[in-house]
Coordinates of C-alpha atoms in Angstrom, one line a residue:
M1 CA 2.1 186.4 114.7
R2 CA 4.1 183.9 116.6
T3 CA 7.2 185.2 118.5
K4 CA 9.9 183.4 120.5
P5 CA 12.1 184.8 123.3
D6 CA 15.8 185.5 122.7
Q7 CA 16.8 182.8 125.1
P8 CA 15.0 179.5 125.9
T9 CA 13.6 179.1 129.4
Q10 CA 15.3 175.8 129.9
P11 CA 18.7 174.5 128.9
L12 CA 18.6 172.4 125.7
P13 CA 19.8 168.7 125.6
L14 CA 23.3 168.3 124.1
G15 CA 23.2 168.1 120.3
T16 CA 19.8 169.8 120.0
P17 CA 19.8 172.8 117.6
A18 CA 18.6 176.0 119.3
T19 CA 16.6 177.0 116.3
T20 CA 14.5 173.8 116.1
A21 CA 14.1 172.8 119.8
P22 CA 10.7 173.3 121.3
I23 CA 10.4 175.9 124.1
S24 CA 8.7 174.4 127.2
P25 CA 7.8 176.0 130.5
L26 CA 8.4 172.6 132.2
P27 CA 11.7 171.4 133.7
T28 CA 13.8 169.5 131.3
W29 CA 13.4 166.1 133.0
V30 CA 9.6 166.5 133.0
D31 CA 9.6 167.4 129.3
V32 CA 11.8 164.3 128.6
L33 CA 9.4 162.1 130.6
F34 CA 6.4 163.2 128.7
R35 CA 8.2 162.6 125.4
R36 CA 9.2 159.1 126.5
A37 CA 5.6 158.4 127.5
G38 CA 4.3 159.5 124.1
E39 CA 6.8 157.3 122.3
A40 CA 5.8 154.3 124.5
R41 CA 2.2 155.0 123.8
S42 CA 2.9 155.2 120.0
A43 CA 4.8 151.9 120.1
L44 CA 2.0 150.1 122.0
R45 CA -0.6 151.4 119.5
L46 CA 1.5 150.5 116.6
A47 CA 1.8 147.0 117.9
G48 CA -2.0 146.9 118.3
L49 CA -2.4 147.9 114.7
L50 CA 0.0 145.3 113.5
V51 CA -2.0 142.7 115.2
W52 CA -5.5 143.9 114.5
V53 CA -5.2 144.8 110.8
P54 CA -3.9 141.5 109.5
L55 CA -6.3 139.4 111.5
S56 CA -9.4 141.5 110.7
V57 CA -8.6 141.9 107.0
G58 CA -7.8 138.2 106.8
F59 CA -11.3 137.4 108.2
E60 CA -12.9 139.9 105.7
A61 CA -11.2 138.0 102.9
C62 CA -13.0 134.9 104.0
L63 CA -16.3 136.9 103.9
L64 CA -15.9 138.1 100.3
P65 CA -17.5 135.1 98.6
V66 CA -20.3 135.0 101.1
P67 CA -23.5 136.6 99.7
G68 CA -25.3 139.3 101.6
T69 CA -24.1 142.3 103.6
A70 CA -21.8 140.5 106.1
K71 CA -18.6 141.9 104.5
I72 CA -20.0 145.4 104.5
R73 CA -20.9 145.2 108.2
W74 CA -17.5 143.7 109.1
T75 CA -15.6 146.4 107.3
R76 CA -17.2 149.0 109.6
V77 CA -16.1 146.9 112.6
I78 CA -12.5 146.9 111.3
W79 CA -12.4 150.7 110.9
G80 CA -14.2 151.3 114.3
V81 CA -11.7 149.3 116.3
L82 CA -8.8 151.0 114.4
C83 CA -10.1 154.4 115.5
R84 CA -10.3 153.2 119.1
I85 CA -6.7 151.9 119.0
I86 CA -5.4 155.3 117.9
G87 CA -7.5 157.1 120.4
L88 CA -9.7 159.0 117.9
H89 CA -13.2 159.8 119.2
I90 CA -15.9 160.4 116.5
T91 CA -18.8 162.9 117.0
V92 CA -21.6 162.8 114.5
K93 CA -24.0 165.6 113.7
G94 CA -27.0 164.9 111.4
K95 CA -28.5 161.7 110.1
R96 CA -27.1 159.2 107.7
V97 CA -29.1 158.5 104.5
G98 CA -29.3 154.9 103.3
T99 CA -28.8 151.5 105.0
V100 CA -26.2 148.8 104.7
G101 CA -27.5 148.2 101.2
G102 CA -27.2 144.9 99.3
I103 CA -29.1 143.5 96.4
K104 CA -32.2 142.9 98.5
A105 CA -32.3 146.6 99.3
R106 CA -32.2 147.5 95.6
K107 CA -35.0 145.1 94.8
R108 CA -37.3 146.7 97.4
G109 CA -36.6 150.2 95.9
E110 CA -33.9 151.6 98.1
R111 CA -31.8 154.1 96.2
P112 CA -28.0 153.9 96.4
V113 CA -26.1 156.8 98.2
I114 CA -22.9 158.6 97.2
Y115 CA -21.3 160.2 100.2
I116 CA -19.3 163.3 99.2
S117 CA -16.7 164.4 101.7
N118 CA -13.7 166.8 102.0
H119 CA -10.4 165.1 102.2
M120 CA -7.6 166.0 104.7
S121 CA -5.8 162.8 105.6
W122 CA -5.5 159.0 105.4
L123 CA -7.5 159.1 108.7
D124 CA -10.6 160.1 106.7
V125 CA -10.9 156.5 105.5
P126 CA -11.2 154.8 108.9
V127 CA -13.5 157.6 110.2
L128 CA -15.9 157.5 107.3
G129 CA -15.6 153.7 107.1
T130 CA -16.8 153.4 110.7
L131 CA -19.9 155.6 110.0
L132 CA -20.9 154.8 106.5
P133 CA -21.8 151.4 105.0
S134 CA -20.0 151.9 101.8
V135 CA -16.9 151.3 99.6
F136 CA -14.3 153.9 98.8
V137 CA -13.3 155.2 95.4
A138 CA -9.5 155.8 95.4
K139 CA -6.8 156.8 92.9
G140 CA -5.2 154.0 91.0
D141 CA -1.7 154.6 92.5
I142 CA -2.8 153.1 95.8
E143 CA -3.5 149.8 94.1
K144 CA 0.3 149.4 93.5
W145 CA 1.3 150.0 97.1
P146 CA 2.8 146.9 98.8
V147 CA 0.5 146.6 101.8
M148 CA -2.2 149.2 101.3
G149 CA -2.9 147.9 97.8
L150 CA -3.7 144.4 99.1
V151 CA -5.8 145.7 102.0
S152 CA -7.7 148.0 99.7
H153 CA -8.5 145.1 97.3
I154 CA -9.8 143.0 100.1
G155 CA -11.9 146.0 101.2
R156 CA -13.5 146.1 97.7
T157 CA -12.1 149.6 96.9
I158 CA -12.8 150.9 93.4
F159 CA -9.6 152.3 91.8
V160 CA -9.8 155.0 89.2
S161 CA -6.9 156.2 87.0
R162 CA -8.6 159.4 85.8
Q163 CA -7.4 158.8 82.2
R164 CA -9.7 159.4 79.3
S165 CA -9.1 156.0 77.9
T166 CA -10.5 154.3 81.0
T167 CA -13.1 156.8 82.1
G168 CA -16.1 154.9 80.5
R169 CA -15.1 151.6 81.9
E170 CA -14.5 153.0 85.4
R171 CA -17.8 154.8 85.3
D172 CA -19.7 151.7 84.3
L173 CA -17.9 149.7 87.1
M174 CA -19.0 152.2 89.8
I175 CA -22.6 152.3 88.5
Q176 CA -22.7 148.5 88.4
R177 CA -21.5 148.3 92.0
M178 CA -24.3 150.6 93.1
V179 CA -26.9 148.7 91.1
E180 CA -25.7 145.5 92.9
G181 CA -26.1 147.1 96.4
D182 CA -23.1 149.1 97.3
N183 CA -22.9 152.7 98.4
L184 CA -19.9 154.8 97.5
V185 CA -17.6 157.4 99.3
L186 CA -16.1 160.0 97.0
F187 CA -13.5 162.7 97.6
P188 CA -14.2 165.1 94.7
E189 CA -11.4 167.5 95.6
G190 CA -9.1 164.9 93.9
T191 CA -6.4 165.2 96.5
S192 CA -6.0 165.8 100.3
S193 CA -5.5 169.3 101.6
D194 CA -4.1 171.0 104.8
G195 CA -7.6 171.4 106.2
S196 CA -7.7 175.2 106.1
R197 CA -10.3 175.2 103.3
V198 CA -12.2 172.9 101.1
L199 CA -10.8 172.7 97.5
P200 CA -13.2 173.1 94.6
F201 CA -15.0 169.9 93.6
M202 CA -14.3 168.3 90.2
S203 CA -17.7 167.9 88.4
A204 CA -16.4 164.8 86.6
F205 CA -16.8 162.9 89.9
F206 CA -20.6 163.5 89.7
A207 CA -21.0 161.8 86.3
I208 CA -22.0 158.6 87.9
A209 CA -24.9 160.3 89.7
K210 CA -26.2 162.4 86.8
L211 CA -25.7 160.4 83.6
P212 CA -25.6 162.3 80.3
K213 CA -28.9 162.3 78.4
L214 CA -28.8 160.6 75.0
K215 CA -30.4 162.6 72.2
E216 CA -33.0 161.0 70.0
G217 CA -31.5 158.6 67.6
M218 CA -28.3 158.1 69.5
D219 CA -27.0 154.6 70.2
K220 CA -28.1 153.4 73.6
S221 CA -25.0 151.2 73.9
L222 CA -23.1 154.4 74.6
L223 CA -24.4 154.0 78.2
P224 CA -24.2 150.2 78.7
V225 CA -25.0 150.5 82.4
T226 CA -27.8 152.7 83.7
Y227 CA -30.1 152.9 86.6
A228 CA -33.7 151.7 86.7
P229 CA -36.3 154.5 86.7
G230 CA -36.3 156.3 90.0
M231 CA -33.2 154.5 91.2
A232 CA -30.5 157.1 90.5
P233 CA -28.2 157.6 93.6
L234 CA -28.7 160.3 96.2
I235 CA -25.8 162.6 97.1
Q236 CA -25.2 163.2 100.8
P237 CA -22.6 165.9 101.5
V238 CA -20.3 165.2 104.5
S239 CA -18.2 167.8 106.4
L240 CA -15.2 166.3 108.3
V241 CA -12.9 168.3 110.6
Y242 CA -10.4 167.2 113.3
N243 CA -11.3 169.7 115.9
Q244 CA -9.9 168.6 119.3
L245 CA -6.6 167.3 120.6
E246 CA -6.1 166.4 124.2
G247 CA -9.5 168.0 125.0
L248 CA -8.5 171.4 123.5
P249 CA -9.7 173.0 120.2
I250 CA -7.3 172.6 117.2
S251 CA -5.6 175.7 115.9
R252 CA -4.2 175.9 112.4
F253 CA -0.7 175.3 113.7
R254 CA -1.9 171.9 115.0
R255 CA -3.7 170.8 111.9
P256 CA -0.6 169.1 110.4
I257 CA -0.8 166.5 113.2
F258 CA -3.9 165.2 111.3
S259 CA -3.6 166.5 107.8
W260 CA -1.5 164.4 105.4
Y261 CA -0.9 166.1 102.1
G262 CA 1.7 167.1 99.5
D263 CA 5.0 165.1 99.8
M264 CA 4.6 164.3 103.6
D265 CA 6.0 160.8 104.5
L266 CA 3.3 158.5 105.9
G267 CA 5.5 156.7 108.4
P268 CA 6.6 159.7 110.5
H269 CA 3.1 161.2 110.3
V270 CA 1.6 158.0 111.8
W271 CA 4.2 157.8 114.5
Q272 CA 3.7 161.4 115.6
L273 CA -0.1 161.0 115.6
L274 CA 0.0 157.9 117.7
Q275 CA 1.9 159.7 120.5
W276 CA -1.1 161.8 121.4
K277 CA -3.4 160.4 124.1
R278 CA -6.8 161.4 122.7
S279 CA -8.3 163.4 119.8
R280 CA -11.7 164.1 118.3
V281 CA -13.1 164.4 114.8
T282 CA -16.6 165.8 114.1
V283 CA -18.5 164.6 111.1
V284 CA -21.6 166.6 109.8
L285 CA -24.0 164.6 107.7
H286 CA -26.0 167.1 105.6
E287 CA -29.4 166.6 104.0
P288 CA -29.2 164.6 100.7
L289 CA -29.3 166.1 97.3
D290 CA -31.4 164.6 94.5
P291 CA -29.4 164.7 91.2
D292 CA -32.6 164.7 89.2
L293 CA -33.5 168.2 90.5
F294 CA -30.3 169.8 89.2
P295 CA -29.8 171.1 85.7
S296 CA -26.2 169.9 85.3
R297 CA -23.3 168.1 86.9
K298 CA -21.7 171.5 87.6
A299 CA -24.7 172.7 89.5
L300 CA -24.8 169.5 91.5
A301 CA -21.1 169.7 92.3
Q302 CA -21.4 173.4 93.3
A303 CA -24.3 172.6 95.7
A304 CA -22.4 169.7 97.3
W305 CA -19.3 171.8 97.7
K306 CA -21.2 174.7 99.3
A307 CA -22.8 172.3 101.9
V308 CA -19.4 170.7 102.7
A309 CA -17.5 173.9 102.8
D310 CA -20.0 175.7 105.1
G311 CA -20.1 172.8 107.5
C312 CA -16.2 172.7 107.7
A313 CA -16.1 176.5 108.2
D314 CA -18.4 176.2 111.2
L315 CA -16.3 173.4 112.7
R316 CA -13.0 175.1 112.2
Q317 CA -14.3 178.2 114.0
N318 CA -15.7 176.1 116.9
R319 CA -19.3 177.0 116.0
E320 CA -22.2 174.6 116.2
P321 CA -22.4 173.2 112.7
R322 CA -25.5 173.8 110.6
I323 CA -27.1 170.9 108.7
Q324 CA -27.3 172.3 105.2
P325 CA -30.7 171.7 103.5
G326 CA -31.0 169.3 100.6
R327 CA -33.5 171.4 98.6
F328 CA -32.5 172.6 95.2
N329 CA -32.5 176.4 95.5
P330 CA -31.5 178.1 92.2
A331 CA -31.0 181.4 94.0
S332 CA -28.1 179.8 96.0
L333 CA -26.1 178.9 92.8
P334 CA -24.0 181.2 90.7
A335 CA -25.8 182.1 87.4
N336 CA -23.2 180.3 85.3
F337 CA -24.3 176.9 86.8
L338 CA -27.9 177.4 85.6
P339 CA -29.6 176.6 82.3
A340 CA -30.0 179.4 79.8
H341 CA -33.7 180.1 80.4
I342 CA -33.4 180.0 84.2
K343 CA -30.3 182.2 84.0
K344 CA -32.1 184.9 82.0
T345 CA -35.1 184.8 84.4
K346 CA -32.8 185.0 87.4
L347 CA -30.9 188.0 85.9
R348 CA -34.2 189.8 85.3
L349 CA -35.5 189.2 88.8
D350 CA -32.2 190.4 90.3
R351 CA -32.3 193.6 88.2
T352 CA -35.9 194.2 89.3
T353 CA -35.0 193.6 92.9
S354 CA -32.1 196.1 92.6
F355 CA -34.3 198.7 91.0
F356 CA -36.9 198.7 93.7
A357 CA -34.2 198.6 96.4
S358 CA -32.7 201.8 94.9
L359 CA -36.2 203.4 94.9
R360 CA -36.6 202.7 98.6
K361 CA -33.3 204.2 99.4
R362 CA -34.2 207.5 97.5
T363 CA -37.5 207.8 99.4

């Protein structure tokens, strides 16, 4: 529990409410000096962003009609320089699945990859954009934003409205993009969080990885866009946590510096973040999951969620993150995510195990 003394250790500047003023052990003039230095750093970084983003995005717009993977590679450069400008260092654990992609990669049999990550902040986009050769799937509201909408369009972002009337068209668009050589980044929580936990994953996001099976006699036009045999995308779970600020571990009281969620205003959040000298984010790339090995979308979503949540829990508690295996292990999934025949077998085995365990205790 946080407590505060009855009286502040230093006199407060005129006009500063006593209930909201920070309590600092430093003399007042030193505290003011540090705040002014942070504001100057924020202004310089903001100026750097205002120069870099228009120039780099303008160059990417020229690359859009160029065939090949140049636009994918340049996008990673854009995000990487942006992270350097704001003083964000990226640490990676694990190995990325997939290459830059492109139509040639699909022709030689390289499967597309869908990177599944937790979502804490607008910062997740430049961090993952630096590491992963992919395009993002974002909610349709961003498309209407004055500046971000244009930048997202040039970055080839796929917008989804999550309405039933457009679900089929949006699903076909994402599948078509992967068939043509793109990898995707999805945030299946559906919204950003405060970073204290990973929200449940929506299984609907996994429909593009595990297509519904058409029964015999059904019209094949119901699925106008499909994958070639053996070319269904792989799922790679990604855990992302901002875990250092000025070289010190992040506590839950400091997470709002990075987390952007709810009705928080973007401008003040960016301004506050840019005042800090250096920070670190750790990204854990888990082993990929093969959708063909899972009985349903819900089982696939649960397995991806477990890998992401376990990795984030390790990072939040300052433990060495464990790379979660990509094998399909029915024993690790709740019984309600399994097919009926496997569910019955699992229940029988669990009862048998419990019975013999009770016999050992009696003896």
